[in-house]
Amino acid sequence: TGLVTDNPARIIVYPNPTTQTVNMFFKDFENKNVTAHIFDLMGKKVAEVTQFYDGQPLSLDLNKVYCRNGLYFLQIYVDNKLI
């Protein structure tokens, strides 16, 4: 695995803030597996979701991954590479 740093604008996450659903759009990462790790402010991983990205925005329902109200961090991997 490796860290992709050549273009940090490849990911769009919206809306921010959100109340339930987060949408993610990835430029130039079509037809790849995308994994989102969600961490709380204490650094504890509260969820991990993997989906195949076909070019359409991915939707992540935070209620289904048991996120309570608060601040969270996303760590995104595309084909096992942290971006």
PDB file of N, CA and C in Angstrom:
ATOM      1  N   THR A   1       0.842  -1.185   0.000  1.00  0.00           N
ATOM      2  CA  THR A   1       0.000   0.000   0.000  1.00  0.00           C
ATOM      3  C   THR A   1       0.878   1.236   0.000  1.00  0.00           C
ATOM      4  N   GLY A   2       0.298   2.333  -0.431  1.00  0.00           N
ATOM      5  CA  GLY A   2       1.030   3.587  -0.451  1.00  0.00           C
ATOM      6  C   GLY A   2       0.089   4.752  -0.342  1.00  0.00           C
ATOM      7  N   LEU A   3       0.624   5.885  -0.021  1.00  0.00           N
ATOM      8  CA  LEU A   3      -0.160   7.103   0.135  1.00  0.00           C
ATOM      9  C   LEU A   3      -0.163   7.855  -1.188  1.00  0.00           C
ATOM     10  N   VAL A   4      -1.342   8.179  -1.708  1.00  0.00           N
ATOM     11  CA  VAL A   4      -1.470   8.933  -2.951  1.00  0.00           C
ATOM     12  C   VAL A   4      -1.552  10.406  -2.588  1.00  0.00           C
ATOM     13  N   THR A   5      -0.574  11.202  -3.030  1.00  0.00           N
ATOM     14  CA  THR A   5      -0.537  12.616  -2.642  1.00  0.00           C
ATOM     15  C   THR A   5      -0.478  13.561  -3.829  1.00  0.00           C
ATOM     16  N   ASP A   6      -0.550  13.051  -5.060  1.00  0.00           N
ATOM     17  CA  ASP A   6      -0.339  13.912  -6.213  1.00  0.00           C
ATOM     18  C   ASP A   6      -1.491  14.869  -6.498  1.00  0.00           C
ATOM     19  N   ASN A   7      -2.717  14.568  -6.044  1.00  0.00           N
ATOM     20  CA  ASN A   7      -3.849  15.451  -6.298  1.00  0.00           C
ATOM     21  C   ASN A   7      -4.898  15.264  -5.208  1.00  0.00           C
ATOM     22  N   PRO A   8      -4.807  16.021  -4.128  1.00  0.00           N
ATOM     23  CA  PRO A   8      -5.734  15.824  -3.021  1.00  0.00           C
ATOM     24  C   PRO A   8      -7.182  16.191  -3.348  1.00  0.00           C
ATOM     25  N   ALA A   9      -7.440  16.859  -4.473  1.00  0.00           N
ATOM     26  CA  ALA A   9      -8.804  17.245  -4.824  1.00  0.00           C
ATOM     27  C   ALA A   9      -9.552  16.123  -5.538  1.00  0.00           C
ATOM     28  N   ARG A  10      -9.057  14.924  -5.515  1.00  0.00           N
ATOM     29  CA  ARG A  10      -9.702  13.801  -6.194  1.00  0.00           C
ATOM     30  C   ARG A  10     -10.935  13.299  -5.466  1.00  0.00           C
ATOM     31  N   ILE A  11     -11.136  13.725  -4.236  1.00  0.00           N
ATOM     32  CA  ILE A  11     -12.273  13.263  -3.451  1.00  0.00           C
ATOM     33  C   ILE A  11     -13.147  14.459  -3.086  1.00  0.00           C
ATOM     34  N   ILE A  12     -14.450  14.267  -3.236  1.00  0.00           N
ATOM     35  CA  ILE A  12     -15.414  15.264  -2.781  1.00  0.00           C
ATOM     36  C   ILE A  12     -16.352  14.551  -1.816  1.00  0.00           C
ATOM     37  N   VAL A  13     -16.458  15.068  -0.605  1.00  0.00           N
ATOM     38  CA  VAL A  13     -17.358  14.509   0.406  1.00  0.00           C
ATOM     39  C   VAL A  13     -18.375  15.592   0.754  1.00  0.00           C
ATOM     40  N   TYR A  14     -19.649  15.249   0.632  1.00  0.00           N
ATOM     41  CA  TYR A  14     -20.699  16.245   0.865  1.00  0.00           C
ATOM     42  C   TYR A  14     -21.959  15.565   1.367  1.00  0.00           C
ATOM     43  N   PRO A  15     -22.860  16.238   2.022  1.00  0.00           N
ATOM     44  CA  PRO A  15     -22.713  17.567   2.618  1.00  0.00           C
ATOM     45  C   PRO A  15     -21.865  17.499   3.887  1.00  0.00           C
ATOM     46  N   ASN A  16     -21.315  18.610   4.227  1.00  0.00           N
ATOM     47  CA  ASN A  16     -20.528  18.711   5.446  1.00  0.00           C
ATOM     48  C   ASN A  16     -20.867  20.048   6.088  1.00  0.00           C
ATOM     49  N   PRO A  17     -21.531  20.061   7.212  1.00  0.00           N
ATOM     50  CA  PRO A  17     -21.907  18.915   8.051  1.00  0.00           C
ATOM     51  C   PRO A  17     -23.101  18.165   7.479  1.00  0.00           C
ATOM     52  N   THR A  18     -23.339  16.976   8.017  1.00  0.00           N
ATOM     53  CA  THR A  18     -24.464  16.154   7.585  1.00  0.00           C
ATOM     54  C   THR A  18     -25.234  15.663   8.800  1.00  0.00           C
ATOM     55  N   THR A  19     -26.451  15.247   8.563  1.00  0.00           N
ATOM     56  CA  THR A  19     -27.258  14.700   9.652  1.00  0.00           C
ATOM     57  C   THR A  19     -27.454  13.197   9.522  1.00  0.00           C
ATOM     58  N   GLN A  20     -27.260  12.656   8.314  1.00  0.00           N
ATOM     59  CA  GLN A  20     -27.481  11.226   8.150  1.00  0.00           C
ATOM     60  C   GLN A  20     -26.629  10.610   7.055  1.00  0.00           C
ATOM     61  N   THR A  21     -26.679  11.158   5.853  1.00  0.00           N
ATOM     62  CA  THR A  21     -26.017  10.534   4.717  1.00  0.00           C
ATOM     63  C   THR A  21     -24.853  11.380   4.234  1.00  0.00           C
ATOM     64  N   VAL A  22     -23.727  10.718   3.976  1.00  0.00           N
ATOM     65  CA  VAL A  22     -22.549  11.358   3.390  1.00  0.00           C
ATOM     66  C   VAL A  22     -22.388  10.790   1.988  1.00  0.00           C
ATOM     67  N   ASN A  23     -22.186  11.681   1.022  1.00  0.00           N
ATOM     68  CA  ASN A  23     -21.933  11.267  -0.357  1.00  0.00           C
ATOM     69  C   ASN A  23     -20.469  11.481  -0.668  1.00  0.00           C
ATOM     70  N   MET A  24     -19.883  10.543  -1.406  1.00  0.00           N
ATOM     71  CA  MET A  24     -18.470  10.633  -1.775  1.00  0.00           C
ATOM     72  C   MET A  24     -18.345  10.460  -3.281  1.00  0.00           C
ATOM     73  N   PHE A  25     -17.602  11.368  -3.900  1.00  0.00           N
ATOM     74  CA  PHE A  25     -17.320  11.290  -5.329  1.00  0.00           C
ATOM     75  C   PHE A  25     -15.809  11.236  -5.485  1.00  0.00           C
ATOM     76  N   PHE A  26     -15.342  10.341  -6.336  1.00  0.00           N
ATOM     77  CA  PHE A  26     -13.905  10.132  -6.532  1.00  0.00           C
ATOM     78  C   PHE A  26     -13.555  10.339  -7.997  1.00  0.00           C
ATOM     79  N   LYS A  27     -12.709  11.305  -8.276  1.00  0.00           N
ATOM     80  CA  LYS A  27     -12.269  11.561  -9.640  1.00  0.00           C
ATOM     81  C   LYS A  27     -11.138  10.599 -10.000  1.00  0.00           C
ATOM     82  N   ASP A  28     -11.250   9.971 -11.145  1.00  0.00           N
ATOM     83  CA  ASP A  28     -10.214   9.080 -11.693  1.00  0.00           C
ATOM     84  C   ASP A  28     -10.060   7.770 -10.925  1.00  0.00           C
ATOM     85  N   PHE A  29     -11.055   7.369 -10.156  1.00  0.00           N
ATOM     86  CA  PHE A  29     -10.957   6.102  -9.435  1.00  0.00           C
ATOM     87  C   PHE A  29     -12.091   5.151  -9.801  1.00  0.00           C
ATOM     88  N   GLU A  30     -12.625   5.268 -11.023  1.00  0.00           N
ATOM     89  CA  GLU A  30     -13.726   4.413 -11.431  1.00  0.00           C
ATOM     90  C   GLU A  30     -13.270   2.951 -11.501  1.00  0.00           C
ATOM     91  N   ASN A  31     -14.226   2.051 -11.264  1.00  0.00           N
ATOM     92  CA  ASN A  31     -14.013   0.610 -11.347  1.00  0.00           C
ATOM     93  C   ASN A  31     -12.960   0.108 -10.369  1.00  0.00           C
ATOM     94  N   LYS A  32     -13.001   0.663  -9.166  1.00  0.00           N
ATOM     95  CA  LYS A  32     -12.071   0.253  -8.108  1.00  0.00           C
ATOM     96  C   LYS A  32     -12.844   0.058  -6.812  1.00  0.00           C
ATOM     97  N   ASN A  33     -12.266  -0.700  -5.914  1.00  0.00           N
ATOM     98  CA  ASN A  33     -12.849  -0.881  -4.590  1.00  0.00           C
ATOM     99  C   ASN A  33     -12.467   0.288  -3.700  1.00  0.00           C
ATOM    100  N   VAL A  34     -13.462   0.854  -3.034  1.00  0.00           N
ATOM    101  CA  VAL A  34     -13.262   1.988  -2.135  1.00  0.00           C
ATOM    102  C   VAL A  34     -13.649   1.554  -0.723  1.00  0.00           C
ATOM    103  N   THR A  35     -12.754   1.813   0.231  1.00  0.00           N
ATOM    104  CA  THR A  35     -13.031   1.511   1.630  1.00  0.00           C
ATOM    105  C   THR A  35     -12.961   2.800   2.429  1.00  0.00           C
ATOM    106  N   ALA A  36     -14.011   3.053   3.200  1.00  0.00           N
ATOM    107  CA  ALA A  36     -14.051   4.224   4.075  1.00  0.00           C
ATOM    108  C   ALA A  36     -13.963   3.749   5.515  1.00  0.00           C
ATOM    109  N   HIS A  37     -12.962   4.231   6.236  1.00  0.00           N
ATOM    110  CA  HIS A  37     -12.836   3.995   7.668  1.00  0.00           C
ATOM    111  C   HIS A  37     -13.330   5.259   8.352  1.00  0.00           C
ATOM    112  N   ILE A  38     -14.193   5.117   9.336  1.00  0.00           N
ATOM    113  CA  ILE A  38     -14.738   6.261  10.062  1.00  0.00           C
ATOM    114  C   ILE A  38     -14.230   6.200  11.498  1.00  0.00           C
ATOM    115  N   PHE A  39     -13.622   7.306  11.940  1.00  0.00           N
ATOM    116  CA  PHE A  39     -13.041   7.394  13.275  1.00  0.00           C
ATOM    117  C   PHE A  39     -13.726   8.497  14.065  1.00  0.00           C
ATOM    118  N   ASP A  40     -13.892   8.265  15.369  1.00  0.00           N
ATOM    119  CA  ASP A  40     -14.414   9.326  16.226  1.00  0.00           C
ATOM    120  C   ASP A  40     -13.264  10.230  16.663  1.00  0.00           C
ATOM    121  N   LEU A  41     -13.564  11.238  17.460  1.00  0.00           N
ATOM    122  CA  LEU A  41     -12.536  12.199  17.888  1.00  0.00           C
ATOM    123  C   LEU A  41     -11.451  11.581  18.760  1.00  0.00           C
ATOM    124  N   MET A  42     -11.745  10.447  19.374  1.00  0.00           N
ATOM    125  CA  MET A  42     -10.753   9.771  20.214  1.00  0.00           C
ATOM    126  C   MET A  42      -9.840   8.863  19.394  1.00  0.00           C
ATOM    127  N   GLY A  43     -10.100   8.777  18.084  1.00  0.00           N
ATOM    128  CA  GLY A  43      -9.285   7.943  17.217  1.00  0.00           C
ATOM    129  C   GLY A  43      -9.756   6.500  17.121  1.00  0.00           C
ATOM    130  N   LYS A  44     -10.896   6.215  17.703  1.00  0.00           N
ATOM    131  CA  LYS A  44     -11.449   4.860  17.659  1.00  0.00           C
ATOM    132  C   LYS A  44     -12.192   4.661  16.339  1.00  0.00           C
ATOM    133  N   LYS A  45     -11.877   3.552  15.651  1.00  0.00           N
ATOM    134  CA  LYS A  45     -12.588   3.244  14.421  1.00  0.00           C
ATOM    135  C   LYS A  45     -13.989   2.781  14.783  1.00  0.00           C
ATOM    136  N   VAL A  46     -14.997   3.494  14.279  1.00  0.00           N
ATOM    137  CA  VAL A  46     -16.382   3.155  14.598  1.00  0.00           C
ATOM    138  C   VAL A  46     -17.073   2.431  13.453  1.00  0.00           C
ATOM    139  N   ALA A  47     -16.492   2.490  12.248  1.00  0.00           N
ATOM    140  CA  ALA A  47     -17.097   1.791  11.116  1.00  0.00           C
ATOM    141  C   ALA A  47     -16.086   1.644   9.985  1.00  0.00           C
ATOM    142  N   GLU A  48     -16.329   0.637   9.177  1.00  0.00           N
ATOM    143  CA  GLU A  48     -15.555   0.416   7.957  1.00  0.00           C
ATOM    144  C   GLU A  48     -16.522  -0.093   6.899  1.00  0.00           C
ATOM    145  N   VAL A  49     -16.536   0.570   5.763  1.00  0.00           N
ATOM    146  CA  VAL A  49     -17.453   0.213   4.681  1.00  0.00           C
ATOM    147  C   VAL A  49     -16.646   0.097   3.399  1.00  0.00           C
ATOM    148  N   THR A  50     -16.838  -1.002   2.668  1.00  0.00           N
ATOM    149  CA  THR A  50     -16.170  -1.203   1.381  1.00  0.00           C
ATOM    150  C   THR A  50     -17.229  -1.355   0.300  1.00  0.00           C
ATOM    151  N   GLN A  51     -17.039  -0.615  -0.805  1.00  0.00           N
ATOM    152  CA  GLN A  51     -17.954  -0.693  -1.939  1.00  0.00           C
ATOM    153  C   GLN A  51     -17.161  -0.596  -3.229  1.00  0.00           C
ATOM    154  N   PHE A  52     -17.721  -1.158  -4.289  1.00  0.00           N
ATOM    155  CA  PHE A  52     -17.143  -1.000  -5.623  1.00  0.00           C
ATOM    156  C   PHE A  52     -17.610   0.344  -6.171  1.00  0.00           C
ATOM    157  N   TYR A  53     -16.681   1.140  -6.665  1.00  0.00           N
ATOM    158  CA  TYR A  53     -17.004   2.478  -7.175  1.00  0.00           C
ATOM    159  C   TYR A  53     -17.103   2.434  -8.689  1.00  0.00           C
ATOM    160  N   ASP A  54     -18.281   2.747  -9.214  1.00  0.00           N
ATOM    161  CA  ASP A  54     -18.522   2.694 -10.655  1.00  0.00           C
ATOM    162  C   ASP A  54     -18.582   4.078 -11.306  1.00  0.00           C
ATOM    163  N   GLY A  55     -18.194   5.105 -10.595  1.00  0.00           N
ATOM    164  CA  GLY A  55     -18.215   6.461 -11.137  1.00  0.00           C
ATOM    165  C   GLY A  55     -19.362   7.303 -10.622  1.00  0.00           C
ATOM    166  N   GLN A  56     -20.347   6.678 -10.010  1.00  0.00           N
ATOM    167  CA  GLN A  56     -21.462   7.396  -9.411  1.00  0.00           C
ATOM    168  C   GLN A  56     -21.142   7.678  -7.941  1.00  0.00           C
ATOM    169  N   PRO A  57     -21.611   8.788  -7.401  1.00  0.00           N
ATOM    170  CA  PRO A  57     -21.324   9.083  -5.996  1.00  0.00           C
ATOM    171  C   PRO A  57     -21.768   7.940  -5.076  1.00  0.00           C
ATOM    172  N   LEU A  58     -20.912   7.602  -4.122  1.00  0.00           N
ATOM    173  CA  LEU A  58     -21.247   6.605  -3.112  1.00  0.00           C
ATOM    174  C   LEU A  58     -21.966   7.296  -1.968  1.00  0.00           C
ATOM    175  N   SER A  59     -22.982   6.665  -1.443  1.00  0.00           N
ATOM    176  CA  SER A  59     -23.710   7.196  -0.297  1.00  0.00           C
ATOM    177  C   SER A  59     -23.459   6.311   0.904  1.00  0.00           C
ATOM    178  N   LEU A  60     -23.168   6.932   2.017  1.00  0.00           N
ATOM    179  CA  LEU A  60     -22.917   6.227   3.258  1.00  0.00           C
ATOM    180  C   LEU A  60     -23.920   6.718   4.289  1.00  0.00           C
ATOM    181  N   ASP A  61     -24.799   5.833   4.719  1.00  0.00           N
ATOM    182  CA  ASP A  61     -25.807   6.169   5.723  1.00  0.00           C
ATOM    183  C   ASP A  61     -25.180   6.015   7.099  1.00  0.00           C
ATOM    184  N   LEU A  62     -24.924   7.131   7.761  1.00  0.00           N
ATOM    185  CA  LEU A  62     -24.246   7.092   9.055  1.00  0.00           C
ATOM    186  C   LEU A  62     -25.087   6.422  10.131  1.00  0.00           C
ATOM    187  N   ASN A  63     -26.403   6.437   9.987  1.00  0.00           N
ATOM    188  CA  ASN A  63     -27.246   5.743  10.962  1.00  0.00           C
ATOM    189  C   ASN A  63     -27.049   4.234  10.895  1.00  0.00           C
ATOM    190  N   LYS A  64     -26.774   3.702   9.707  1.00  0.00           N
ATOM    191  CA  LYS A  64     -26.576   2.259   9.556  1.00  0.00           C
ATOM    192  C   LYS A  64     -25.244   1.797  10.131  1.00  0.00           C
ATOM    193  N   VAL A  65     -24.271   2.700  10.240  1.00  0.00           N
ATOM    194  CA  VAL A  65     -22.983   2.330  10.822  1.00  0.00           C
ATOM    195  C   VAL A  65     -22.870   2.831  12.261  1.00  0.00           C
ATOM    196  N   TYR A  66     -24.012   3.219  12.834  1.00  0.00           N
ATOM    197  CA  TYR A  66     -24.129   3.535  14.253  1.00  0.00           C
ATOM    198  C   TYR A  66     -23.285   4.725  14.703  1.00  0.00           C
ATOM    199  N   CYS A  67     -23.198   5.753  13.873  1.00  0.00           N
ATOM    200  CA  CYS A  67     -22.519   6.980  14.279  1.00  0.00           C
ATOM    201  C   CYS A  67     -23.513   7.877  15.007  1.00  0.00           C
ATOM    202  N   ARG A  68     -23.154   8.264  16.199  1.00  0.00           N
ATOM    203  CA  ARG A  68     -23.977   9.220  16.952  1.00  0.00           C
ATOM    204  C   ARG A  68     -23.611  10.625  16.531  1.00  0.00           C
ATOM    205  N   ASN A  69     -24.369  11.606  16.984  1.00  0.00           N
ATOM    206  CA  ASN A  69     -24.037  12.995  16.680  1.00  0.00           C
ATOM    207  C   ASN A  69     -22.630  13.298  17.159  1.00  0.00           C
ATOM    208  N   GLY A  70     -21.862  13.998  16.343  1.00  0.00           N
ATOM    209  CA  GLY A  70     -20.507  14.356  16.727  1.00  0.00           C
ATOM    210  C   GLY A  70     -19.636  14.599  15.511  1.00  0.00           C
ATOM    211  N   LEU A  71     -18.349  14.721  15.754  1.00  0.00           N
ATOM    212  CA  LEU A  71     -17.373  14.933  14.694  1.00  0.00           C
ATOM    213  C   LEU A  71     -16.678  13.612  14.391  1.00  0.00           C
ATOM    214  N   TYR A  72     -16.468  13.369  13.102  1.00  0.00           N
ATOM    215  CA  TYR A  72     -15.823  12.128  12.665  1.00  0.00           C
ATOM    216  C   TYR A  72     -14.799  12.432  11.585  1.00  0.00           C
ATOM    217  N   PHE A  73     -13.855  11.538  11.451  1.00  0.00           N
ATOM    218  CA  PHE A  73     -12.835  11.623  10.419  1.00  0.00           C
ATOM    219  C   PHE A  73     -13.017  10.455   9.472  1.00  0.00           C
ATOM    220  N   LEU A  74     -12.823  10.717   8.178  1.00  0.00           N
ATOM    221  CA  LEU A  74     -12.848   9.672   7.168  1.00  0.00           C
ATOM    222  C   LEU A  74     -11.436   9.366   6.724  1.00  0.00           C
ATOM    223  N   GLN A  75     -11.144   8.099   6.585  1.00  0.00           N
ATOM    224  CA  GLN A  75      -9.881   7.655   6.005  1.00  0.00           C
ATOM    225  C   GLN A  75     -10.286   6.803   4.810  1.00  0.00           C
ATOM    226  N   ILE A  76      -9.888   7.210   3.613  1.00  0.00           N
ATOM    227  CA  ILE A  76     -10.353   6.581   2.391  1.00  0.00           C
ATOM    228  C   ILE A  76      -9.204   5.799   1.732  1.00  0.00           C
ATOM    229  N   TYR A  77      -9.512   4.567   1.373  1.00  0.00           N
ATOM    230  CA  TYR A  77      -8.584   3.713   0.631  1.00  0.00           C
ATOM    231  C   TYR A  77      -9.205   3.366  -0.705  1.00  0.00           C
ATOM    232  N   VAL A  78      -8.422   3.419  -1.775  1.00  0.00           N
ATOM    233  CA  VAL A  78      -8.845   2.970  -3.090  1.00  0.00           C
ATOM    234  C   VAL A  78      -7.898   1.857  -3.496  1.00  0.00           C
ATOM    235  N   ASP A  79      -8.471   0.673  -3.717  1.00  0.00           N
ATOM    236  CA  ASP A  79      -7.678  -0.524  -4.000  1.00  0.00           C
ATOM    237  C   ASP A  79      -6.509  -0.671  -3.018  1.00  0.00           C
ATOM    238  N   ASN A  80      -6.832  -0.546  -1.737  1.00  0.00           N
ATOM    239  CA  ASN A  80      -5.892  -0.733  -0.626  1.00  0.00           C
ATOM    240  C   ASN A  80      -4.814   0.338  -0.532  1.00  0.00           C
ATOM    241  N   LYS A  81      -4.987   1.469  -1.206  1.00  0.00           N
ATOM    242  CA  LYS A  81      -4.043   2.583  -1.100  1.00  0.00           C
ATOM    243  C   LYS A  81      -4.726   3.743  -0.404  1.00  0.00           C
ATOM    244  N   LEU A  82      -4.108   4.254   0.634  1.00  0.00           N
ATOM    245  CA  LEU A  82      -4.649   5.398   1.368  1.00  0.00           C
ATOM    246  C   LEU A  82      -4.558   6.642   0.494  1.00  0.00           C
ATOM    247  N   ILE A  83      -5.701   7.353   0.371  1.00  0.00           N
ATOM    248  CA  ILE A  83      -5.671   8.578  -0.434  1.00  0.00           C
ATOM    249  C   ILE A  83      -6.078   9.763   0.412  1.00  0.00           C
TER     250      ILE A  83
END
